[in-house]
Coordinates of C-alpha atoms in Angstrom, one line a residue:
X188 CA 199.3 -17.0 85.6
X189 CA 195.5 -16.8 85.7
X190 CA 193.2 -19.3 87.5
X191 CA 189.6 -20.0 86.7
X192 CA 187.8 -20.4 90.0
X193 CA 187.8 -23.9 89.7
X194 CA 191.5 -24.1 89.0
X195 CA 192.0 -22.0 92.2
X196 CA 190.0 -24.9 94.0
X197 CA 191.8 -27.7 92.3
X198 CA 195.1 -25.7 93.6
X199 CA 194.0 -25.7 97.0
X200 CA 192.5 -29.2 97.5
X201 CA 196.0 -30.4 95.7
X202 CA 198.2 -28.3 97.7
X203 CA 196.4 -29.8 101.0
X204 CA 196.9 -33.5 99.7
X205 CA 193.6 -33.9 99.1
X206 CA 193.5 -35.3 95.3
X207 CA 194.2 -39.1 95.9
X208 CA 195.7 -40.9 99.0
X209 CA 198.1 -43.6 98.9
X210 CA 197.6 -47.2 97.8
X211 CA 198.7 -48.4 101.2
X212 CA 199.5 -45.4 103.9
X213 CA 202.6 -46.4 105.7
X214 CA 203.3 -43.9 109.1
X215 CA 206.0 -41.7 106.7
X216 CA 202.8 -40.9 104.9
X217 CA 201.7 -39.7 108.2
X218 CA 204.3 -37.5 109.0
X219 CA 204.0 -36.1 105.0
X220 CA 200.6 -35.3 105.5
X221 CA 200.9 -33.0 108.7
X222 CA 204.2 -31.3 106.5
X223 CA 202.2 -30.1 103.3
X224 CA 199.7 -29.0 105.5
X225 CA 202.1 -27.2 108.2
X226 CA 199.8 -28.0 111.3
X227 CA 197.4 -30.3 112.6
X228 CA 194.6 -28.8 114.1
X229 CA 193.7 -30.8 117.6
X230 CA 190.4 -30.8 118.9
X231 CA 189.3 -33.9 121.0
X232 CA 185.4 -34.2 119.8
X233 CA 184.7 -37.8 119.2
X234 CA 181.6 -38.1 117.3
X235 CA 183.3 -39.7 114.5
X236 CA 186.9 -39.4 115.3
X237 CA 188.7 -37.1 116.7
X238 CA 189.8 -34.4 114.0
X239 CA 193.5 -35.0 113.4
X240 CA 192.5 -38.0 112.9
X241 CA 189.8 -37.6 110.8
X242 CA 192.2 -34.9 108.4
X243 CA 194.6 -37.7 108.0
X244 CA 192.0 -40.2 107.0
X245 CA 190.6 -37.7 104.9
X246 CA 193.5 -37.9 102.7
X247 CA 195.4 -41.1 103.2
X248 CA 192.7 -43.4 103.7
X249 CA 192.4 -46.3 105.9
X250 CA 195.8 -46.0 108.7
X251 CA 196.9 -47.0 111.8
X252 CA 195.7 -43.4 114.3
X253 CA 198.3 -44.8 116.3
X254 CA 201.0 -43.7 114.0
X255 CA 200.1 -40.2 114.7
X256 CA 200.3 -40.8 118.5
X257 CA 204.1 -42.6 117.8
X258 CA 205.3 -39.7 116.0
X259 CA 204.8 -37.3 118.7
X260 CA 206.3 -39.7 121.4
X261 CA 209.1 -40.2 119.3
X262 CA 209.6 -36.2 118.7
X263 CA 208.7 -36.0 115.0
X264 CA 206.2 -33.7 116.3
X265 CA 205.3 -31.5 118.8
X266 CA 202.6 -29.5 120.2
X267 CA 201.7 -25.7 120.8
X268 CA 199.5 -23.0 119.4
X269 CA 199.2 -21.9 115.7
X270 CA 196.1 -22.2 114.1
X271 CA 194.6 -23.3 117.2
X272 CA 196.3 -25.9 119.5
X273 CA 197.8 -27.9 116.7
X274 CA 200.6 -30.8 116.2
X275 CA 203.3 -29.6 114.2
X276 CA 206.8 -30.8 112.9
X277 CA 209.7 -30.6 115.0
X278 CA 211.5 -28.9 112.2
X279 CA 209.4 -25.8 112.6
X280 CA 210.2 -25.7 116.4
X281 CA 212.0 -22.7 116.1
X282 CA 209.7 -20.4 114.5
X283 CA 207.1 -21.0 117.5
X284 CA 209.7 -20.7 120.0
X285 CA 209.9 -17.5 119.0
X286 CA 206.2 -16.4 119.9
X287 CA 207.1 -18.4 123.4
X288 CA 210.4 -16.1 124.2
X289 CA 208.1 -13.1 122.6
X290 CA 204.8 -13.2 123.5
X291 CA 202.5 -14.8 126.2
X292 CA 202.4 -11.9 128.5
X293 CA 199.2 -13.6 130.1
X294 CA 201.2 -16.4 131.2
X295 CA 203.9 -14.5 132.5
X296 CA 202.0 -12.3 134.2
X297 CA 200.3 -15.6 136.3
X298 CA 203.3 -17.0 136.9
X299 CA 204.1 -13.3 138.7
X300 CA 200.9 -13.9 140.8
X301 CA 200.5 -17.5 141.5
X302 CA 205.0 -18.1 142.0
X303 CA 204.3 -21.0 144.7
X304 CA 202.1 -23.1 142.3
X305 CA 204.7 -22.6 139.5
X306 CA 207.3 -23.8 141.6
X307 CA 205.1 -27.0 142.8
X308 CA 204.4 -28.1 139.6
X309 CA 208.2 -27.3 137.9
X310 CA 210.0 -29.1 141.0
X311 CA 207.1 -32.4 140.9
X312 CA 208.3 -32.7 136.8
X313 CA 211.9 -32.1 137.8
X314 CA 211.3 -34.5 140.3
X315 CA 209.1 -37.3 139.3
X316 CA 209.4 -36.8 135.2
X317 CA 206.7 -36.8 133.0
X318 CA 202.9 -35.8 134.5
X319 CA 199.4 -35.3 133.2
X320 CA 197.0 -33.0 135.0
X321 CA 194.7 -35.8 136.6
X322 CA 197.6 -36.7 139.3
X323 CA 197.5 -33.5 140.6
X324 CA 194.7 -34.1 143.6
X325 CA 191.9 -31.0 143.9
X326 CA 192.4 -29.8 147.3
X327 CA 190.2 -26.6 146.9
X328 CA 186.8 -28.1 147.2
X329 CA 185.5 -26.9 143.8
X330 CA 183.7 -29.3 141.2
X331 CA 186.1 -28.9 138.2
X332 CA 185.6 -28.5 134.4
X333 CA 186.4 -26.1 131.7
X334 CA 185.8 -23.4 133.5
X335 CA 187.3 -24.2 136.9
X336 CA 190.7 -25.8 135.8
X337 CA 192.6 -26.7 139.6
X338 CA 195.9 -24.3 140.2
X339 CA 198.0 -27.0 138.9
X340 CA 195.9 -27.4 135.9
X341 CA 196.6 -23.5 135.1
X342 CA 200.0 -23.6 135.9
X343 CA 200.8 -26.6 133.8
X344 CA 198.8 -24.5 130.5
X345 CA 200.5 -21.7 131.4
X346 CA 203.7 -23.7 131.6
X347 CA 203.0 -25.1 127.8
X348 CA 202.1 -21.8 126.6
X349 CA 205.2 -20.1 127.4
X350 CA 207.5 -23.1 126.2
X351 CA 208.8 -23.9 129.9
X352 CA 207.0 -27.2 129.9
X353 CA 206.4 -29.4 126.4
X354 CA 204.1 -32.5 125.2
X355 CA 205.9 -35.5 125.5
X356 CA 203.3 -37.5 124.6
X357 CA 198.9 -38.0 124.3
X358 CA 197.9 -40.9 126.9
X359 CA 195.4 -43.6 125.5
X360 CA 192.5 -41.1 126.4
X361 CA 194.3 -38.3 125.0
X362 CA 195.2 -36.9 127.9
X363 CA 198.0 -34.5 127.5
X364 CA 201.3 -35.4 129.2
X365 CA 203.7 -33.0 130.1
X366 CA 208.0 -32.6 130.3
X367 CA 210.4 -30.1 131.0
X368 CA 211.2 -28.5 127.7
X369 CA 215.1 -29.5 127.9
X370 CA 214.1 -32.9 128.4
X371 CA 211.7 -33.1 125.2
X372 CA 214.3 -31.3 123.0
X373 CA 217.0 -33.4 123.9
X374 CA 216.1 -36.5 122.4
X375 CA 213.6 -34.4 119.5
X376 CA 215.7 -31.5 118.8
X377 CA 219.3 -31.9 119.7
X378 CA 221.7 -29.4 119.5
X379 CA 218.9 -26.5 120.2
X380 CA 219.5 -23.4 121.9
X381 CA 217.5 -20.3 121.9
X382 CA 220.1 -18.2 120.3
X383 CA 219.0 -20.0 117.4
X384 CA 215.1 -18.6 117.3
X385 CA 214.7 -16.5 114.3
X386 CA 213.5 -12.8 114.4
X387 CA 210.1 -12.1 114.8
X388 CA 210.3 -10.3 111.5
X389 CA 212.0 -13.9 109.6
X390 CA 209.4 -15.7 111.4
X391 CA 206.4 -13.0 109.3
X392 CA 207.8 -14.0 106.3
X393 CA 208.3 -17.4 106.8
X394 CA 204.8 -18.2 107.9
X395 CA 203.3 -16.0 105.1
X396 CA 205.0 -18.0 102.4
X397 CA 204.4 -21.6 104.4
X398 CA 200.2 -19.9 104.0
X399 CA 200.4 -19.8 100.8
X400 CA 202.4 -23.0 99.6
X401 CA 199.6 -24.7 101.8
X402 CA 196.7 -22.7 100.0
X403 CA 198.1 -23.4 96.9
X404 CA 196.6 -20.0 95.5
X405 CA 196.0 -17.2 97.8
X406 CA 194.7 -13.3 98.5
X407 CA 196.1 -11.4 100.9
X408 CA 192.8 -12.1 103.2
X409 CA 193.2 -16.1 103.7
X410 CA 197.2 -15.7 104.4
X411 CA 196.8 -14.9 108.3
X412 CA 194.1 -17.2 109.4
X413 CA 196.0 -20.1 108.3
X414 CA 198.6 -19.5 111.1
X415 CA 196.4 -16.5 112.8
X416 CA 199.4 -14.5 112.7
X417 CA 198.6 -10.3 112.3
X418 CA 196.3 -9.0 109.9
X419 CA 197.6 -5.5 110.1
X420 CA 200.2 -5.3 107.0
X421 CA 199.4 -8.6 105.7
X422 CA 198.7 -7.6 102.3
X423 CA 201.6 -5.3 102.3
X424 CA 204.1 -8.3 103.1
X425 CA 203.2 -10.6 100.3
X426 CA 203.9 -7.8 97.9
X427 CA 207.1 -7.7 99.6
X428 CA 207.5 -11.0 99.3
X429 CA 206.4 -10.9 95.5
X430 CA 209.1 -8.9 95.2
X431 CA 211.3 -10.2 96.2
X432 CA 211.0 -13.7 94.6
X433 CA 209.7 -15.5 97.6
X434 CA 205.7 -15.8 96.1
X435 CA 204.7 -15.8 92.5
X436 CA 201.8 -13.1 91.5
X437 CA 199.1 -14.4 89.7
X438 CA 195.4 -13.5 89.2
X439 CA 191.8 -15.4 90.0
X440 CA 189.4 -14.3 87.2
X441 CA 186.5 -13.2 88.7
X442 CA 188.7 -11.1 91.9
X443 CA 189.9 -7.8 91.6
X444 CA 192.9 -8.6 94.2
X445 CA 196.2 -9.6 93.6
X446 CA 197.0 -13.3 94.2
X447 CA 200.0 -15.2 95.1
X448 CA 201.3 -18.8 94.6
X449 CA 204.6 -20.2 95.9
X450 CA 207.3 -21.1 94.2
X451 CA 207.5 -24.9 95.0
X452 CA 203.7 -25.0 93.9
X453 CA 204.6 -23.5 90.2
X454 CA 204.6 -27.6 88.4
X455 CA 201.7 -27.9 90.1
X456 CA 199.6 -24.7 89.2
X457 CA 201.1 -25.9 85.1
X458 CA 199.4 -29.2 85.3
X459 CA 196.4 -27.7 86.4
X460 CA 196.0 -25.0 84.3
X461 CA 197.1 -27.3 81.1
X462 CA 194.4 -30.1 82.5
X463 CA 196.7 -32.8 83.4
X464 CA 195.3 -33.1 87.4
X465 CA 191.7 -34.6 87.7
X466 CA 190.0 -34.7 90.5
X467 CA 188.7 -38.4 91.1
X468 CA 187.8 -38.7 94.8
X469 CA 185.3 -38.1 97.1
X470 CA 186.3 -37.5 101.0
X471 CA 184.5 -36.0 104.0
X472 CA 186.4 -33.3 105.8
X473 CA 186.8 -32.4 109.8
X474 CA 185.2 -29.0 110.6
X475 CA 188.7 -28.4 111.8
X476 CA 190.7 -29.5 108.4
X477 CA 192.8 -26.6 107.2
X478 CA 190.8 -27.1 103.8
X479 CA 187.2 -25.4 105.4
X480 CA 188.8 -23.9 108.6
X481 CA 188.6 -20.2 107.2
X482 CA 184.7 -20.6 106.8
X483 CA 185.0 -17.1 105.0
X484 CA 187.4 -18.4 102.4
X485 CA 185.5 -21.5 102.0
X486 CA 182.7 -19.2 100.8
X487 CA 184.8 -16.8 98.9
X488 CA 186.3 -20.1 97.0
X489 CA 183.8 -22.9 96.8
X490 CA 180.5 -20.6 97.6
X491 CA 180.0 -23.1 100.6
X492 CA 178.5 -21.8 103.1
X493 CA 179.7 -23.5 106.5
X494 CA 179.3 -23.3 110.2
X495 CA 179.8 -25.7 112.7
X496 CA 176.7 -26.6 115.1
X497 CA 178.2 -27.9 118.3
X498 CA 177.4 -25.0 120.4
X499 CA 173.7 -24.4 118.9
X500 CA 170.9 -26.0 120.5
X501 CA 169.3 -28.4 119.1
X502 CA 166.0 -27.0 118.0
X503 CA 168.2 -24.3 116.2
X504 CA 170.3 -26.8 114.0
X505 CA 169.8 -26.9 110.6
X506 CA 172.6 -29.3 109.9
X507 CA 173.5 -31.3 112.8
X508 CA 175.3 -31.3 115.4
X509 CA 178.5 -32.2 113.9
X510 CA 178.2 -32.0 110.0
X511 CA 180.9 -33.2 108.2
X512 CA 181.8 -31.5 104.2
X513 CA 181.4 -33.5 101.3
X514 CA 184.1 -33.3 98.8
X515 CA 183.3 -35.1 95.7
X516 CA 185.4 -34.5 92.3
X517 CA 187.2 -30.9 93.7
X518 CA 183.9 -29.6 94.5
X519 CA 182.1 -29.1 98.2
X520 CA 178.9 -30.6 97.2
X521 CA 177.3 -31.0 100.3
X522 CA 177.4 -32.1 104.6
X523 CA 176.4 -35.0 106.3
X524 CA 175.9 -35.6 110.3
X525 CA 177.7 -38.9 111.3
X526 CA 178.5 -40.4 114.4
X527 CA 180.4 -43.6 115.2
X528 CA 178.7 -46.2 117.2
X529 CA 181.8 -48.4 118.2
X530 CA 180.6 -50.4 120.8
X531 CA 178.0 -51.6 118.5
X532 CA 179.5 -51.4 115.0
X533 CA 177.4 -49.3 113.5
X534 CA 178.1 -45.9 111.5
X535 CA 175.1 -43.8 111.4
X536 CA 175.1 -40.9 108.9
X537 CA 171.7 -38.7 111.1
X538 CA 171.4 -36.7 108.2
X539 CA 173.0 -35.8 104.9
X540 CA 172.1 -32.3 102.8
X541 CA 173.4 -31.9 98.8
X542 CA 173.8 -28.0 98.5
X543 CA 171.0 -26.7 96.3
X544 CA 172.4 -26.9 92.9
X545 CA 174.3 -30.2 92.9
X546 CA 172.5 -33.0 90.9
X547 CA 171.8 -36.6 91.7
X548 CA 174.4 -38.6 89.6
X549 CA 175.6 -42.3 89.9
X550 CA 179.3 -40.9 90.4
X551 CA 177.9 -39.3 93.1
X552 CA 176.0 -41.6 94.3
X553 CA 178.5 -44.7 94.3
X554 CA 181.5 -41.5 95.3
X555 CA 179.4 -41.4 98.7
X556 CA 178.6 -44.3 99.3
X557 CA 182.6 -45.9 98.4
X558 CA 183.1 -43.3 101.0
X559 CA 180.8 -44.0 103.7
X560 CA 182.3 -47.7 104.0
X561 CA 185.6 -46.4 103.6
X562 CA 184.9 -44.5 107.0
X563 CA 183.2 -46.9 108.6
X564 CA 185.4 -50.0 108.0
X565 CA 188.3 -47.9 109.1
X566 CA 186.0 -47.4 112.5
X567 CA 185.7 -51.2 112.5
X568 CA 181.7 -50.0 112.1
X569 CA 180.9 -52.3 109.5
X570 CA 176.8 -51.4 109.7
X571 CA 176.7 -48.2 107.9
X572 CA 173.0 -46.8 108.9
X573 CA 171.6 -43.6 106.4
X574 CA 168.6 -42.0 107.8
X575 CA 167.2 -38.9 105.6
X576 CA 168.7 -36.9 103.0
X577 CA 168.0 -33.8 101.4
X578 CA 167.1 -34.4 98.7
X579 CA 165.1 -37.4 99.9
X580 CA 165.6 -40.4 97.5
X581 CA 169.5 -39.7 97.6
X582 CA 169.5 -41.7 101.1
X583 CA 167.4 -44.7 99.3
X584 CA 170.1 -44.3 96.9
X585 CA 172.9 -44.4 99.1
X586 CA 171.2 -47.8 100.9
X587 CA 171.2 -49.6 97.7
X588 CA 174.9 -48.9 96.8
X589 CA 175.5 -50.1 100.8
X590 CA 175.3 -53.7 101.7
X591 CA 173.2 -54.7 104.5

C-alpha cells in the first residue's frame, strides 16, 4: 500500500473517530470513543472544558460529560498512567498491571521510607472505604499545593501508582476518589488475579500494535509516544511485528521510512485510497487529544506547527493561553483561544489564527462558525463572542454566520 500524505492524514483522523460523530451520541458511543482511541488523556484545565471531555465532544458531538463520569463508577473504565494520567478500558487492565507489579521503583522505595503513613492511609480505606485526599487534615503546618502535597496526599499517589490503591470514582469537582484495588476489581474485573498479567515482552507487542491501529498509518517514531512505552528497539519491533503478520508494511510517499498499518485498519486504508471516505467536518481539538499530542508528528503529518501556551507568560504568547486546533475537512487549518463563560452564558473565542496558507472560503467560514455554536450550546453558552482573527475580516465573517 502507498499513502499520499493526505491519505496518511485522512487514515489518522479516521482511525481516531474523528470523520463524523453520531446522529444522537448515546453513553455506548462514549465508551466506543475512549476504545478506538485506547486512552483518554486527563488533564483538569477548565478553560473550555476539561480535556476528556473536550476529545469526546470533539468527535461525538453534543453528550451528556456525565456519561464519562458513570462509566468509570460503574468499572467500564479505570484510571492509571499511559500516555499521561489517562482513563482507560477495563479490558486493558492487565497490560498496565503489569508496569504496576514491574515497575514503579519510586513508589516503592517511599513506601520503604515513609511505612507509618502507608499503613495510616491503607488501614483508614480498609476501614472507612472509599476516600479522596481533602479528608485527610494537614497537621504539618505547611500551606499546600502542587509542590507541597501533605504525607497522605503522597502516600495515596504513591498507592495509585503502584496498583495498591484504584479510582473508584471522579467527585463532582473532579476530585479523585480512592479504593483498595480488590475492592474496585471485584465488582469491575471479576475473576482477576495477577497470575494472569501478561509478560512484559506480550505487553511490547501489544501496545505497539494498539499504536498503530489508533494511528491508522504509522513510522516507527510516532509508535512509543502514543503509550510512552521505550524508544530503544522500537523500530526493530514493528519489523518484528511486520513479520510476523501482526502490522501490514506500507509506504508514505514523500518518507524514506518504512510504515505500518494494522490489520483491522486494512477496509479502511482501501476506501481511502480508492476515494470512498470524505472528510466533511470541522471540529476543534484538546491540546491533549491523542490526534495533536505528539506535537512532532503533528508537524511531520499535517506541517502544523503546535505548542501549548499555558506555562508562557503572557507577553510571550503568540497564540493564547489555551489555543485550541482547528480541523476543517481532514486538514489542521488553524487555532483559536476560547474560554467558557458559564456563569454568564457566553463563549468567547479571544483570538483565532488561519495558518498562513489556508484561504478564506464560505465552507470554511460556515464549517467554523456551525462549530463554534455547536461548542457553545453544548456549554449551555448560547452568546458566542469573536474578538480578532488573523486574518482580520475572517472574525467579521464568523459574526455574520453567528446570530446575536
Amino acid at each position: 500500500m502507498e499513502f499520499s500524505r493526505e491519505a496518511a492524514r485522512a487514515m489518522l483522523i479516521a482511525a481516531q473517530g474523528l470523520v463524523s460523530p453520531p446522529e444522537r451520541a448515546t453513553k455506548d458511543d462514549v465508551l466506543d470513543a475512549i476504545r478506538q482511541m485506547g486512552v483518554l488523556q486527563i488533564d483538569s484545565i477548565s478553560v473550555v472544558a476539561r480535556s476528556p471531555y473536550l476529545v469526546l465532544w470533539s468527535r461525538l458531538g453534543s453528550y451528556e460529560p456525565r456519561w464519562l463520569d458513570e462509566l468509570l463508577a460503574e468499572g467500564e473504565l479505570f484510571e492509571h498512567w499511559a500516555h499521561a494520567a489517562c482513563f482507560i478500558p477495563i479490558e486493558d487492565y492487565g497490560i498496565y498491571r503489569r508496569f504496576m507489579l514491574d515497575g514503579h521503583e519510586k513508589s516503592r522505595a517511599w513506601f520503604q521510607a515513609h511505612p507509618e503513613e502507608i499503613g495510616r492511609v491503607m488501614d483508614r480505606v480498609r476501614e472507612e472505604g472509599p476516600v479522596r485526599s481533602i479528608q485527610f487534615e494537614r497537621k504539618d503546618g505547611k500551606a499546600g499545593g502542587w509542590w507541597e502535597w501533605k504525607p497522605e496526599k503522597r502516600a495515596l499517589e504513591h498507592l495509585f501508582a503502584a496498583g495498591e490503591l484504584m479510582i473508584s470514582r471522579r467527585d463532582p469537582n473532579f476530585h479523585r476518589v480512592y479504593d483498595l484495588r480488590e475492592r474496585v476489581l471485584k465488582d469491575a474485573y471479576p475473576g482477576w488475579e495477577d497470575a494472569l498479567a501478561p509478560t512484559h515482552e506480550e505487553v511490547r507487542r501489544t501496545l505497539a500494535t494498539k499504536a498503530v491501529r489508533s494511528l491508522g498509518v504509522a513510522v516507527a517514531g510516532w509508535v512509543p509516544d502514543y503509550f510512552r512505552t521505550r524508544k530503544k528497539g522500537a523500530a526493530a519491533l514493528l519489523e518484528e511485528l511486520a513479520d510476523a503478520g501482526e502490522l501490514l508494511r506500507a509506504r508514505i510517499v514523500g518518507f524514506d521510512e518504512p510504515v505500518y498499518v494494522h490489520p483491522d485498519n486494512l477496509g479502511l486504508a482501501e476506501r481511502i485510497l480508492s476515494g470512498d471516505v470524505r472528510h466533511t467536518r470541522t471540529t476543534l481539538l484538546s491540546p491533549f487529544d491523542p490526534a495533536v499530542w505528539d506535537r512532532a508528528r503533528a508537524l511531520e503529518l499535517f506541517d502544523f506547527e503546535y505548542r501549548i501556551e499555558v506555562y508562557t507568560p503572557a507577553a510571550k504568547r503568540r497564540y493564547g493561553y489555551y489555543s485550541l486546533p482547528i480541523l476543517h475537512l481532514g486538514e489542521l487549518v488553524g487555532r483559536l483561544d476560547a474560554k467558557a463563560h458559564r456563569k454568564e452564558g457566553m463563549f468567547e473565542v479571544k483570538s483565532l489564527h488561519l495558518e498562513p496558507d489556508v484561504p478564506v472560503t464560505e465552507d470554511l467560514v460556515s464549517g467554523i462558525s456551525a462549530t463554534l455554536r455547536d461548542c457553545a450550546g453544548w456549554h449551555g453558552t448560547l452568546e458566542v463572542v469573536v474578538r480578532r482573527s488573523d486574518p482580520e475580516g475572517l472574525a467579521d465573517l464568523l459574526r455574520e454566520h453567528i446570530p446575536a
